[in-house]
XYZ file of C-alpha atoms in Angstrom:
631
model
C 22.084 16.977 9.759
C 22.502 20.589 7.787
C 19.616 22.979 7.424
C 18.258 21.577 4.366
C 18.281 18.242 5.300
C 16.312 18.762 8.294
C 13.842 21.556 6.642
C 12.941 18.358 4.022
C 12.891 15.452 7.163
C 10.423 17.908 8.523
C 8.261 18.194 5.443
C 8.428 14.781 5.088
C 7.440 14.083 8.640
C 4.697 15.938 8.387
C 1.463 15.717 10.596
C 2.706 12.578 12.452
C 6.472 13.702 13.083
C 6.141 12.411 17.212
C 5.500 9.169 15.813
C 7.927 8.885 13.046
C 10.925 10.227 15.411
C 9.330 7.509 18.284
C 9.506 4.139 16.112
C 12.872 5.626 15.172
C 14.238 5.780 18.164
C 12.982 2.428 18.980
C 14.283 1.006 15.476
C 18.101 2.134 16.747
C 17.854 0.680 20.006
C 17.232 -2.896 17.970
C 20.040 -4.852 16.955
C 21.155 -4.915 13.568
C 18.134 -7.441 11.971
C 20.958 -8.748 8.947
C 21.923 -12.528 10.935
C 22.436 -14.648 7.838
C 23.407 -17.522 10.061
C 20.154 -18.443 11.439
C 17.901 -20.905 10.961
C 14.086 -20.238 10.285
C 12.998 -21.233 13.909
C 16.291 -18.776 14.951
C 14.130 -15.893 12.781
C 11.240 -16.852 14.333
C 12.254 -16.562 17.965
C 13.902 -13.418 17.514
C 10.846 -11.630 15.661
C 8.957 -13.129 18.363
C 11.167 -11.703 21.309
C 11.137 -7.854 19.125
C 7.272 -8.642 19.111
C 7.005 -8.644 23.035
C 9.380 -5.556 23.348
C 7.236 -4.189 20.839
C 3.863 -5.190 22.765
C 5.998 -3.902 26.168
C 6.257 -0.651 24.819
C 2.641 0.347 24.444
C 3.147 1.162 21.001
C 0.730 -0.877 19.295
C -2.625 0.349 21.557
C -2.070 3.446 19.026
C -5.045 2.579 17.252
C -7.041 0.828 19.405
C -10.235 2.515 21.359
C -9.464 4.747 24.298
C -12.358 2.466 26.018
C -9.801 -0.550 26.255
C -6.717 1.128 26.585
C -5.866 2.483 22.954
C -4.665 5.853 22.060
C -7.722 6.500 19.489
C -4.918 7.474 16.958
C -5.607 5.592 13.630
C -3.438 7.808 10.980
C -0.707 7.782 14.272
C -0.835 3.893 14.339
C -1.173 3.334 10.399
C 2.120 5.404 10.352
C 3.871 3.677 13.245
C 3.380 0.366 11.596
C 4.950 1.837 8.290
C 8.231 3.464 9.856
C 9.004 -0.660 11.082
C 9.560 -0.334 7.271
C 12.530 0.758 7.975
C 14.450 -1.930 10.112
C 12.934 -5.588 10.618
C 10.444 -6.635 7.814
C 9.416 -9.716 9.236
C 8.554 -7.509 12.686
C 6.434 -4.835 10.662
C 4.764 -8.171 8.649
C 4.180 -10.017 11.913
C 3.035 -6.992 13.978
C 0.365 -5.841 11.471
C -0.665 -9.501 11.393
C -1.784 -9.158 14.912
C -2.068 -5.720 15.689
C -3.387 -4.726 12.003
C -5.090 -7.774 10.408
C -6.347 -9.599 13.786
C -6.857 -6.538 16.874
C -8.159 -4.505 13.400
C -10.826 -6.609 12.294
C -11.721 -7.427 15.992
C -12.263 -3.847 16.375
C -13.975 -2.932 13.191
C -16.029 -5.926 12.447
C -16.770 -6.900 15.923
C -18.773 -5.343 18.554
C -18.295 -4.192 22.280
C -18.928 -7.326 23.331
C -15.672 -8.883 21.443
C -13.796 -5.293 22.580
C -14.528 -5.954 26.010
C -13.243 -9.300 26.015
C -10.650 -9.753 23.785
C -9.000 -6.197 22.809
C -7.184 -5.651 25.595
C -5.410 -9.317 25.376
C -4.958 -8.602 21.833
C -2.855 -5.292 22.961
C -0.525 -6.632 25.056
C 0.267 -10.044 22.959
C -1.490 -12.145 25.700
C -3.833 -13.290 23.031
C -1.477 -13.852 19.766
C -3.567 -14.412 16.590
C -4.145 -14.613 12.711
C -5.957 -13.184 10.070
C -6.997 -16.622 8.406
C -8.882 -15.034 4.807
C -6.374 -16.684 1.995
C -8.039 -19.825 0.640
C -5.417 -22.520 -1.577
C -7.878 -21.995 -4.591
C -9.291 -18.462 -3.464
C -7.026 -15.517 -2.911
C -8.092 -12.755 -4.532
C -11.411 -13.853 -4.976
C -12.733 -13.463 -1.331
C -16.236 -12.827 -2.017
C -16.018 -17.001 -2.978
C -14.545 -18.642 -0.107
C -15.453 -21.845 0.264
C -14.943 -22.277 3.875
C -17.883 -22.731 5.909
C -19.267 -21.555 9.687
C -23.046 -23.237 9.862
C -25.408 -22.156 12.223
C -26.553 -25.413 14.693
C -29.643 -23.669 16.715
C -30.015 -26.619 18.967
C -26.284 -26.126 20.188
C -26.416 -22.510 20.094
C -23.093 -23.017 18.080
C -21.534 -22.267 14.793
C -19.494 -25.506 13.186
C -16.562 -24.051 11.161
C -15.781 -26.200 8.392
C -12.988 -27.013 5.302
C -15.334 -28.968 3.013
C -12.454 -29.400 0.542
C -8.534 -29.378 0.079
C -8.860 -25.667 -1.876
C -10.972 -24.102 0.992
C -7.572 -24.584 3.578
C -6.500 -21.511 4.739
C -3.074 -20.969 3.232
C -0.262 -18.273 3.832
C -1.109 -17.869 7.325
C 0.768 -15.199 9.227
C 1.322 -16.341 12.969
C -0.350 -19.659 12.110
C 2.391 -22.109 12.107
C 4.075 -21.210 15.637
C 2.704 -18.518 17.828
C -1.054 -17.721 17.144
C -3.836 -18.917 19.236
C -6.855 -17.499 17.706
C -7.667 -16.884 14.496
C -10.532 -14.595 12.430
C -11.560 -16.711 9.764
C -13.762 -15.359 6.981
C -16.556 -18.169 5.962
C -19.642 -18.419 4.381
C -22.476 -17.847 6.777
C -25.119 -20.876 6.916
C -28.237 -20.571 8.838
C -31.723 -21.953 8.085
C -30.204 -23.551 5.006
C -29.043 -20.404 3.118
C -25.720 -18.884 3.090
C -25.455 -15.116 3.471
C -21.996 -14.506 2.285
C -18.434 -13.957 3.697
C -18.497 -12.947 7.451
C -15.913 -13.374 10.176
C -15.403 -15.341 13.619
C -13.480 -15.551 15.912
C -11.824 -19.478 16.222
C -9.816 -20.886 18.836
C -6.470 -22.733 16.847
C -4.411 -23.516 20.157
C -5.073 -24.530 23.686
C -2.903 -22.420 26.344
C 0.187 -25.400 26.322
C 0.153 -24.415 22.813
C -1.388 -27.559 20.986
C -3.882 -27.260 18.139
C -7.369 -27.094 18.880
C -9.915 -30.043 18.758
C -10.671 -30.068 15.014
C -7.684 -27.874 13.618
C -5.027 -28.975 11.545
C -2.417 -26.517 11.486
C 0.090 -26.910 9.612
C 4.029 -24.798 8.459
C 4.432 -23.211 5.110
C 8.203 -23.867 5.816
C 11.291 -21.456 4.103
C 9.764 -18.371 1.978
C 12.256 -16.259 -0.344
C 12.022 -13.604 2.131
C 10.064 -13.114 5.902
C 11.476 -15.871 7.592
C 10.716 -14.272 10.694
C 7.005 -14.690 10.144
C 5.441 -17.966 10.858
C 2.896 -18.966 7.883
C 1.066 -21.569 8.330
C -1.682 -23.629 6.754
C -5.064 -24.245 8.759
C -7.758 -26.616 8.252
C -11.424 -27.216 10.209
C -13.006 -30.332 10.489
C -16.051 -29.110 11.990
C -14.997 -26.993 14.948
C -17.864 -26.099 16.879
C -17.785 -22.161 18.396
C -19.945 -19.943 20.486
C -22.431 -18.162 17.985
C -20.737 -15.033 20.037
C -17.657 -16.042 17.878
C -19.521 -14.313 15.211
C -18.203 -10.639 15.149
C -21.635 -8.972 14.625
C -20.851 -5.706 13.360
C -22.679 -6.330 10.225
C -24.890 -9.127 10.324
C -26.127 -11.192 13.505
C -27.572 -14.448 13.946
C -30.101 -14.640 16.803
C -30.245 -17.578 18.778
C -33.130 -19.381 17.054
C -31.135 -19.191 14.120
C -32.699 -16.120 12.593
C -30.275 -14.288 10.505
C -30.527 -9.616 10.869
C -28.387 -7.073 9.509
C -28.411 -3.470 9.273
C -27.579 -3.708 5.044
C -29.833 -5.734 3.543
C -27.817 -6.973 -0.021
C -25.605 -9.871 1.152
C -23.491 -7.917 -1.738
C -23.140 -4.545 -0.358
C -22.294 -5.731 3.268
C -19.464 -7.990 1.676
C -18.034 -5.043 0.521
C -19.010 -2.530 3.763
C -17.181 -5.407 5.860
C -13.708 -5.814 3.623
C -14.212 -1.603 3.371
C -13.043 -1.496 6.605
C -10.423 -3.485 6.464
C -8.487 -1.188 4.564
C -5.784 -0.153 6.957
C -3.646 -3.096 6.246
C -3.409 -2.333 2.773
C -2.671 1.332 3.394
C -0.112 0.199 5.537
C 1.633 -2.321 2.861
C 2.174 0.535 0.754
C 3.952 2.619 3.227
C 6.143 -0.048 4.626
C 7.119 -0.806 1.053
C 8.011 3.306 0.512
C 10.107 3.088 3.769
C 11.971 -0.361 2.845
C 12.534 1.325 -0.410
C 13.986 4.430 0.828
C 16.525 2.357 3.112
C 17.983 0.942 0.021
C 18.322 4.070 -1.479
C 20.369 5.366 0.798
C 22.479 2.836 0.998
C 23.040 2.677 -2.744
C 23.957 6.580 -2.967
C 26.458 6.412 -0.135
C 27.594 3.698 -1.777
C 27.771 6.189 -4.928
C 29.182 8.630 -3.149
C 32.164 6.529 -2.124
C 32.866 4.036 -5.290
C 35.443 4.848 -7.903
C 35.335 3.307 -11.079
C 37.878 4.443 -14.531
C 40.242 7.122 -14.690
C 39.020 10.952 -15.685
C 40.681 12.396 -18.438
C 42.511 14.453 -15.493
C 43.632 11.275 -14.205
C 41.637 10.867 -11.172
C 38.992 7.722 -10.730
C 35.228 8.742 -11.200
C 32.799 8.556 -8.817
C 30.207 5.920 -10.031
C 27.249 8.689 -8.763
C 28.853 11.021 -11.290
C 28.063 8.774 -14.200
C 25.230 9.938 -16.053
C 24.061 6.603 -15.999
C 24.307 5.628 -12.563
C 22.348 8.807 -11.592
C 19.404 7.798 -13.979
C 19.558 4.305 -11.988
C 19.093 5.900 -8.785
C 17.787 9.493 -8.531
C 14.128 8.932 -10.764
C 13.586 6.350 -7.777
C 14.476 9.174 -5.192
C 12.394 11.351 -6.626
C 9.433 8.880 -7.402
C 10.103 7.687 -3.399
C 9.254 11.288 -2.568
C 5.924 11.389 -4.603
C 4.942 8.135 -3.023
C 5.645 9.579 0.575
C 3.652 12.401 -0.037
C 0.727 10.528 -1.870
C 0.638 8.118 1.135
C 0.452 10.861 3.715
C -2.639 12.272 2.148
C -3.817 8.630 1.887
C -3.294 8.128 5.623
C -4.654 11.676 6.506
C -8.113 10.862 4.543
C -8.272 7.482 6.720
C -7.895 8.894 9.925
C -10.532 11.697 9.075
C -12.989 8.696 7.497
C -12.638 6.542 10.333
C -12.183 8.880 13.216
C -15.823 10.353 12.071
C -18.947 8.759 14.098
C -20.518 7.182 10.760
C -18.280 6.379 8.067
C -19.542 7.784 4.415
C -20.358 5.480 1.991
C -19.241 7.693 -0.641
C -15.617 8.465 0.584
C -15.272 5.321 2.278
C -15.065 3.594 -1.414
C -13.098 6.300 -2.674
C -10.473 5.745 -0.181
C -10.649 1.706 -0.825
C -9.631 2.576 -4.859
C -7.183 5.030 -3.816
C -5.604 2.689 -1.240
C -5.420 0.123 -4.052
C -3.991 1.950 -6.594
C -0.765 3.277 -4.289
C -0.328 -0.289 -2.770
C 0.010 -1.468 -6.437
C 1.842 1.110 -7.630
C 4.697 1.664 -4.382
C 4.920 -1.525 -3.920
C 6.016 -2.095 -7.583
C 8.602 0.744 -7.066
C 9.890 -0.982 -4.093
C 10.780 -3.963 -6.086
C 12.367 -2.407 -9.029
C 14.273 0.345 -7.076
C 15.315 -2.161 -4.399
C 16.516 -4.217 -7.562
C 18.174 -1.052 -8.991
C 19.836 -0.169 -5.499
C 21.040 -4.036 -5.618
C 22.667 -3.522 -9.330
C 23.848 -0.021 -8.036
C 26.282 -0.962 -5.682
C 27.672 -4.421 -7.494
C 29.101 -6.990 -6.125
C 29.177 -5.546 -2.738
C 25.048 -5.235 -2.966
C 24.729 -8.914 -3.407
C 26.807 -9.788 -0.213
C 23.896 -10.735 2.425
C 26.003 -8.529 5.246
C 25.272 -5.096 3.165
C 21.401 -5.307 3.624
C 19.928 -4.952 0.018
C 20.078 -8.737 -0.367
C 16.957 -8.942 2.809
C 14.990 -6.050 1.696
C 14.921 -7.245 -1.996
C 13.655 -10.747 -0.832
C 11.442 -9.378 2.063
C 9.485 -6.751 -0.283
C 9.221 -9.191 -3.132
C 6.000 -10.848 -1.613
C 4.402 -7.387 -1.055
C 3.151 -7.279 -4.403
C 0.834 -9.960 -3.651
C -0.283 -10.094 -0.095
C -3.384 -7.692 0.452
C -4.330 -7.519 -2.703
C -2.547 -8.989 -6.309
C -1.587 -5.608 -7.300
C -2.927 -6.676 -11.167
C -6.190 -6.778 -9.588
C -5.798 -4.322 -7.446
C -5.663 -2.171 -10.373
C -8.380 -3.730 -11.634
C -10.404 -2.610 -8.686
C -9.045 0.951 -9.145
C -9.993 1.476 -13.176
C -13.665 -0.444 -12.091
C -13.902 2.681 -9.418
C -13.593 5.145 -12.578
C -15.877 2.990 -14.557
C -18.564 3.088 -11.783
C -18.091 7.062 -11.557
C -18.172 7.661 -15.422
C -20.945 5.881 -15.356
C -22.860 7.384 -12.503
C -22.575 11.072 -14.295
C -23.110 10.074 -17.914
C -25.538 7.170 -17.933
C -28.557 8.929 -19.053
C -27.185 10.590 -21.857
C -26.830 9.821 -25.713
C -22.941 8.596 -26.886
C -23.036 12.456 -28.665
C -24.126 14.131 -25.833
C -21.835 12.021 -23.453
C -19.116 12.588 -25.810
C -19.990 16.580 -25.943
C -20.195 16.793 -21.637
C -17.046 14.579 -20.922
C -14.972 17.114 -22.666
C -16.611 19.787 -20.759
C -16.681 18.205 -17.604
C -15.038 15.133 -17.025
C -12.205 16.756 -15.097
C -14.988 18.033 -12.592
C -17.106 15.226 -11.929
C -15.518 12.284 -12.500
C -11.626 12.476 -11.274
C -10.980 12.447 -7.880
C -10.307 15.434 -6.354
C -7.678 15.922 -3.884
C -6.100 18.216 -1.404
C -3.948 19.909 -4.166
C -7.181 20.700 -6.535
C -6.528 24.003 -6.223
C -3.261 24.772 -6.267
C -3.284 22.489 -9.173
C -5.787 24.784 -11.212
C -3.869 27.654 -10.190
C -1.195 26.192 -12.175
C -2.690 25.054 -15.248
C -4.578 28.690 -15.345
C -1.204 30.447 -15.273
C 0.556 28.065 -17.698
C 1.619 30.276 -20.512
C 1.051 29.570 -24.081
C 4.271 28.474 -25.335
C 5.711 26.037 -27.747
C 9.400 26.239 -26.708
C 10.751 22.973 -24.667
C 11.018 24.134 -21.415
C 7.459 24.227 -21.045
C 8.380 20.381 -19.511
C 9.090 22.372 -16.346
C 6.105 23.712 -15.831
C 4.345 22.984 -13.300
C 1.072 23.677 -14.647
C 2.237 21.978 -18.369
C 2.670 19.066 -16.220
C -0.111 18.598 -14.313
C -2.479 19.274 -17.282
C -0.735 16.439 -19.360
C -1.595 14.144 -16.365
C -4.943 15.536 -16.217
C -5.388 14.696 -19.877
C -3.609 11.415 -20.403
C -6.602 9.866 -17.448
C -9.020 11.807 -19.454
C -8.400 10.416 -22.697
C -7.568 7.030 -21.611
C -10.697 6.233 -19.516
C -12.714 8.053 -22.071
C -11.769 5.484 -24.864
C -11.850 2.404 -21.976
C -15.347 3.809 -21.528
C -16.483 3.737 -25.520
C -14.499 0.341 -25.810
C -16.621 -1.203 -23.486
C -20.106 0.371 -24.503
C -19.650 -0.941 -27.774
C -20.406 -4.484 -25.767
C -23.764 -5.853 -25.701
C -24.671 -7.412 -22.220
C -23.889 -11.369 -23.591
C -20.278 -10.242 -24.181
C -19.663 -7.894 -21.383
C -16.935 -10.051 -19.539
C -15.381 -10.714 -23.043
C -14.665 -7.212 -23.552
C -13.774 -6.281 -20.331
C -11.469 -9.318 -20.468
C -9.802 -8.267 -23.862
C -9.470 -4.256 -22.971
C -7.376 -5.939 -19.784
C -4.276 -3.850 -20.698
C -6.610 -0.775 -21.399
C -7.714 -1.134 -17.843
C -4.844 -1.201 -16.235
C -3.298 1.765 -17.945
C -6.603 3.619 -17.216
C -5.984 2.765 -13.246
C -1.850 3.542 -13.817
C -2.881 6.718 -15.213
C -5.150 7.806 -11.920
C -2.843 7.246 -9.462
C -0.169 8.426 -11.434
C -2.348 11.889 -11.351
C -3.040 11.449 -7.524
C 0.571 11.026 -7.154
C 1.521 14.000 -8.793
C -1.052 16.273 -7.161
C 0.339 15.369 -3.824
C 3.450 16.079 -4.642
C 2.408 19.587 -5.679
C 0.574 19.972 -2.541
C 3.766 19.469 -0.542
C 5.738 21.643 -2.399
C 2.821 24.149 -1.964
C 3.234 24.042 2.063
C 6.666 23.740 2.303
C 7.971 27.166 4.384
C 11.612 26.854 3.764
C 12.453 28.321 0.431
C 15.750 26.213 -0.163
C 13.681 22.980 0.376
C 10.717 24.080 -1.860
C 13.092 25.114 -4.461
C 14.666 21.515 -4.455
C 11.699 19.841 -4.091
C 10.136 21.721 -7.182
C 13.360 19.915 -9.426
C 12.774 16.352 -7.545
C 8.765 16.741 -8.588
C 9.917 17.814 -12.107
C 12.314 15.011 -12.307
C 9.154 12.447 -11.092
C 7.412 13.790 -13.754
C 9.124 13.956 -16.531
C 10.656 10.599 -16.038
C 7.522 9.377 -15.415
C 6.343 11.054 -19.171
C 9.721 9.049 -20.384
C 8.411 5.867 -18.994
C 5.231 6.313 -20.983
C 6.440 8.483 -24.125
C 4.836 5.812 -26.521
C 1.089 6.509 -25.572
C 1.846 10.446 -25.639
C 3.671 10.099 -28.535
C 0.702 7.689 -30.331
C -1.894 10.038 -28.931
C -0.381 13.551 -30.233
C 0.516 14.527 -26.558
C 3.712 15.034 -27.274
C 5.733 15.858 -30.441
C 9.148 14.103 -31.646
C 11.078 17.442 -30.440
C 8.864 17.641 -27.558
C 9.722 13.781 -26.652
C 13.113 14.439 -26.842
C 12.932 17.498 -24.520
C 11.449 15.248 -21.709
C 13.814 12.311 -22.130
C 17.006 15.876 -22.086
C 14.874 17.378 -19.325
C 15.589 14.196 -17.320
C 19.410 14.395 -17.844
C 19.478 17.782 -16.680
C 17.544 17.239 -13.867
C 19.433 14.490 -12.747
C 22.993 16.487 -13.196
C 21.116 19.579 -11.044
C 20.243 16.982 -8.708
C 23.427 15.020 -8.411
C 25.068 17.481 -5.480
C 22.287 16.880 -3.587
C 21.741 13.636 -3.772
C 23.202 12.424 0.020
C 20.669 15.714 0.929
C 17.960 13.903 -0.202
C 18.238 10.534 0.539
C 19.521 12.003 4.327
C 16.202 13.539 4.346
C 14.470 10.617 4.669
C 16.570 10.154 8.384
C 17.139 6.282 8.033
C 18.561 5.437 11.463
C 21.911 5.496 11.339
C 21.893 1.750 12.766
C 19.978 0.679 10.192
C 22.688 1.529 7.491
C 25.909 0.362 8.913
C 27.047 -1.876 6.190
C 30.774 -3.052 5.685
C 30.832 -2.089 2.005
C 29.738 1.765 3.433
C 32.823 1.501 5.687
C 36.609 2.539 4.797
């Protein structure tokens, strides 16, 4: 690894470096994961064996409380469980199920009486378990589950119940083979009135491994992708539990039947509980970012090494010299770096938020929309520069023994577990809506109208660790109306800044224009508005990240290369949306044209540094032996 390389690794590495060089280390001491020749139960045994190495290690007590054996490191263990990005999807999947989605919302939802008991089973895979939330006919929609847990005071015991063929628990990691307990989110019934979505703990398997009295389990069979992970299907027929199986965090049932909880509106503690479930979504987005930047390395050394049609001088090109084959490939590098550094300052404002003794209401939903948008958003990257790595390397990238084939089908389903990233989105531009309208409620359309363009940018956007650096920018951004004002840095963050503006300014109008009968209507038909408004946010967060780690980077041959890889995310990120700055007056003809130029130049600057780059990201070596990368 040459200087440069390792001064951008170790920008890249950043706060957690330990733990990124750690899972490394134990990623190369796997086997290759690519075994086309085995059956599903063949995937499943051998993510299950990598699971007990994995649980033999100590790795996974990261995160956990230093009461029961943990580490207490929450950003450390949220980053561990994204570098198994790297190797073995169907490990990182099947590890976050138990460590992430099941230890996790014992931890956070339950109380020391579940930590003492379970936490430290749950650690060392003694206890293996599931997340069971997914309903057949509710995914998304968790706030409707129709499963039900009914309080019996006479028994002292909750009876957990499928009242109908939609309320089965589908998509079930760990369900269908290894998992012996399950969390399973149900509607609450005591004294004959339900208080909303709450969890409990439910045995699905007796110790010789048979289902439970009462549970149907049942195998979701071949996927596309994630064979390694065992989904299963899970049905109740009135399993009676301990009304201890409740995890009490944030609302109790006393044993008369009696129902308490610290928040009062059944609505606000819905959303408190699945608040602090964010972790596994945070860590989607950053497995997805490390999956993707596998495959780009693989498809520039394949680059690097493929000939294709004779140079006028006679010799073959180099397919990575093709103008085209760099715009394929190097916009993804440089959008893979954005990412990277929008999800460390994603993982950095978790650990701070739920490291602190009482978790702020305020930040704590500001960190659920921001978490939202960059799962939506990476892991929409991963699948179309996963795709483009596939194309990028031919024939030879279709051939199941050169990798690409597995990560493309692995990372497809990440678009849709934790969240449908549509209405994920969603969630995100309703975040903005909620803030617009907490600042500007009281005032007249004129006078809203008159303050929004005074102070929109200071009240109602985010702000983020770059805020100043980024105004130090846009205050220094000369006035100029020649084209290479595209790179600068200021220019650039100012368009950003203006685009959200303008875009959730007009969302905001559309919708007031609504009277309260037609509210859903107009939300329903300003559904591409929305989404734009939410693209356009994270797009800005993205960006501002990116200009923070440019900002902190001490090596001055790094910083200078990063500065061309952040103008190449931009501006090819402009390209990608030219229409709306070109509809909106953003951006001239000439000016379009500049951007669209700016990105062929960048990419040509870029192009003898593209192994650099894509090095930088220190991919285990193991993890990239492919025939077609050998001679």
């Amino acid at each position: 690894m040459n200087a440069l390389t390792e001064a951008l690794t170790q920008v890249l590495d950043g706060r957690w470096a330990p733990v990124r060089r750690d899972v490394r280390e134990q990623l190369a001491a796997l086997e290759p994961e690519v075994a086309t020749g085995l059956d599903v139960e063949g995937q499943r045994a051998r993510t299950a064996e990598r699971m007990r190495r994995l649980a033999d290690s100590g790795k996974p007590r990261l995160g956990f409380p230093p009461a029961q054996g943990g580490g207490g490191d929450v950003g450390g263990a949220v980053v561990s469980f994204e570098m198994l990005g790297l190797g073995d999807l169907s490990l990182m999947v099947k590890a976050g199920v138990q460590w992430g989605l099941f230890g996790g919302a014992v931890q956070l939802l339950g109380t020391e009486r579940h930590h003492e008991r379970y936490l430290g089973e749950i650690m060392s895979l003694d206890l293996p378990g599931c997340f069971a939330m997914t309903e057949t006919g509710h995914g998304s929609d968790v706030q409707n589950l129709r499963t039900t847990a009914t309080y019996d005071a006479d028994a002292g015991e909750f009876v957990v119940h499928t009242p109908e063929e939609s309320a089965r628990k589908d998509y079930i990691g760990n369900a269908a083979r290894d998992g012996r307990m399950a969390v399973v989110f149900a509607q609450l019934v005591t004294e004959g009135r339900s208080h909303g979505v709450h969890a409990f703990l439910v045995p699905i398997r007796d110790a010789e491994g048979r289902p439970a009295d009462g549970v149907t389990i049942s195998d979701c069979g071949p996927k596309a992708g994630l064979n390694g992970v065992d989904n299963g299907r899970l049905l109740f027929d009135r399993v009676h539990v301990p009304r201890t199986a409740l995890l009490n965090r944030y609302g109790d049932v006393l044993p008369d039947g009696s129902y308490t909880s610290p928040i009062d509106s059944d609505n606000r503690r819905f959303f408190t509980m699945l608040g602090t479930l964010v972790r596994g979504r945070v860590s989607v987005a950053g497995s997805a970012g490390n999956a993707t930047k596998r495959a780009l390395a693989l498809a520039v050394r394949y680059a690097e090494r493929r000939r294709q049609f004779e140079a006028p001088d006679g010799d073959e090109v180099t397919i990575l010299d093709y103008r085209a084959h760099q715009r394929r490939l190097l916009p993804a590098v440089a959008t893979s770096y954005a990412l990277h550094f929008a999800q460390e300052e994603l993982v950095a404002a978790l650990d701070e938020l739920h490291s602190a003794t009482e978790v702020d209401p305020t930040r704590q939903r500001a960190l659920e929309s921001r978490a939202a948008g960059l799962k939506a958003v990476a892991t929409w990257h991963a699948t179309g520069a996963i795709q483009a790595a596939r194309e990028a390397c031919g024939g030879a990238g279709y051939l199941g023994e050169n990798i690409l084939p597995t990560l493309k089908a692995d990372t497809d389903v990440f678009t849709t577990f934790e969240g449908d990233n549509t209405v994920l989105l969603q969630l995100v531009a309703k975040s903005l809506l909620t803030n617009y309208r907490d600042q500007f409620e009281d005032l007249s359309p004129l006078a809203t109208a008159r303050f929004v363009a005074e102070q929109f940018m200071g009240t109602v956007i985010e702000r983020t660790a770059a805020r100043q650096a980024v105004e130090r920018l846009v205050e220094a951004t000369p006035a100029r109306d020649d084209d290479e004002v595209v790179f600068d840095r200021g220019w650039q963050c100012k368009l950003f800044e203006d685009r959200e503006e303008h875009i959730v300014d007009g969302l905001v109008r559309r919708l007031r224009s609504a009277g309260r009968d037609d509210a859903f209507a107009a939300f329903n038909d300003a559904q591409d508005h929305v989404l734009h408004a939410a693209r356009a946010h994270v797009d800005r967060l993205v960006l501002e990240a990116f200009v923070a780690a440019v900002d902190r980077c001490s090596d001055d041959a790094a910083r200078d290369l990063l500065g061309r890889v952040c103008d190449l995310y931009v501006l090819s990120t402009v390209e990608a949306d030219r229409a709306w700055f070109l509809e909106h007056g953003r951006l001239s003809g000439s000016r379009a044209k500049a951007v669209s130029a700016g990105v062929n130049r960048l990419c040509a600057d870029l192009r003898p540094h593209a192994r650099t780059l894509v090095d930088a990201f220190a991919v285990p070596e193991e993890l990239l032996r492919a025939p077609m990368l050998t001679p």
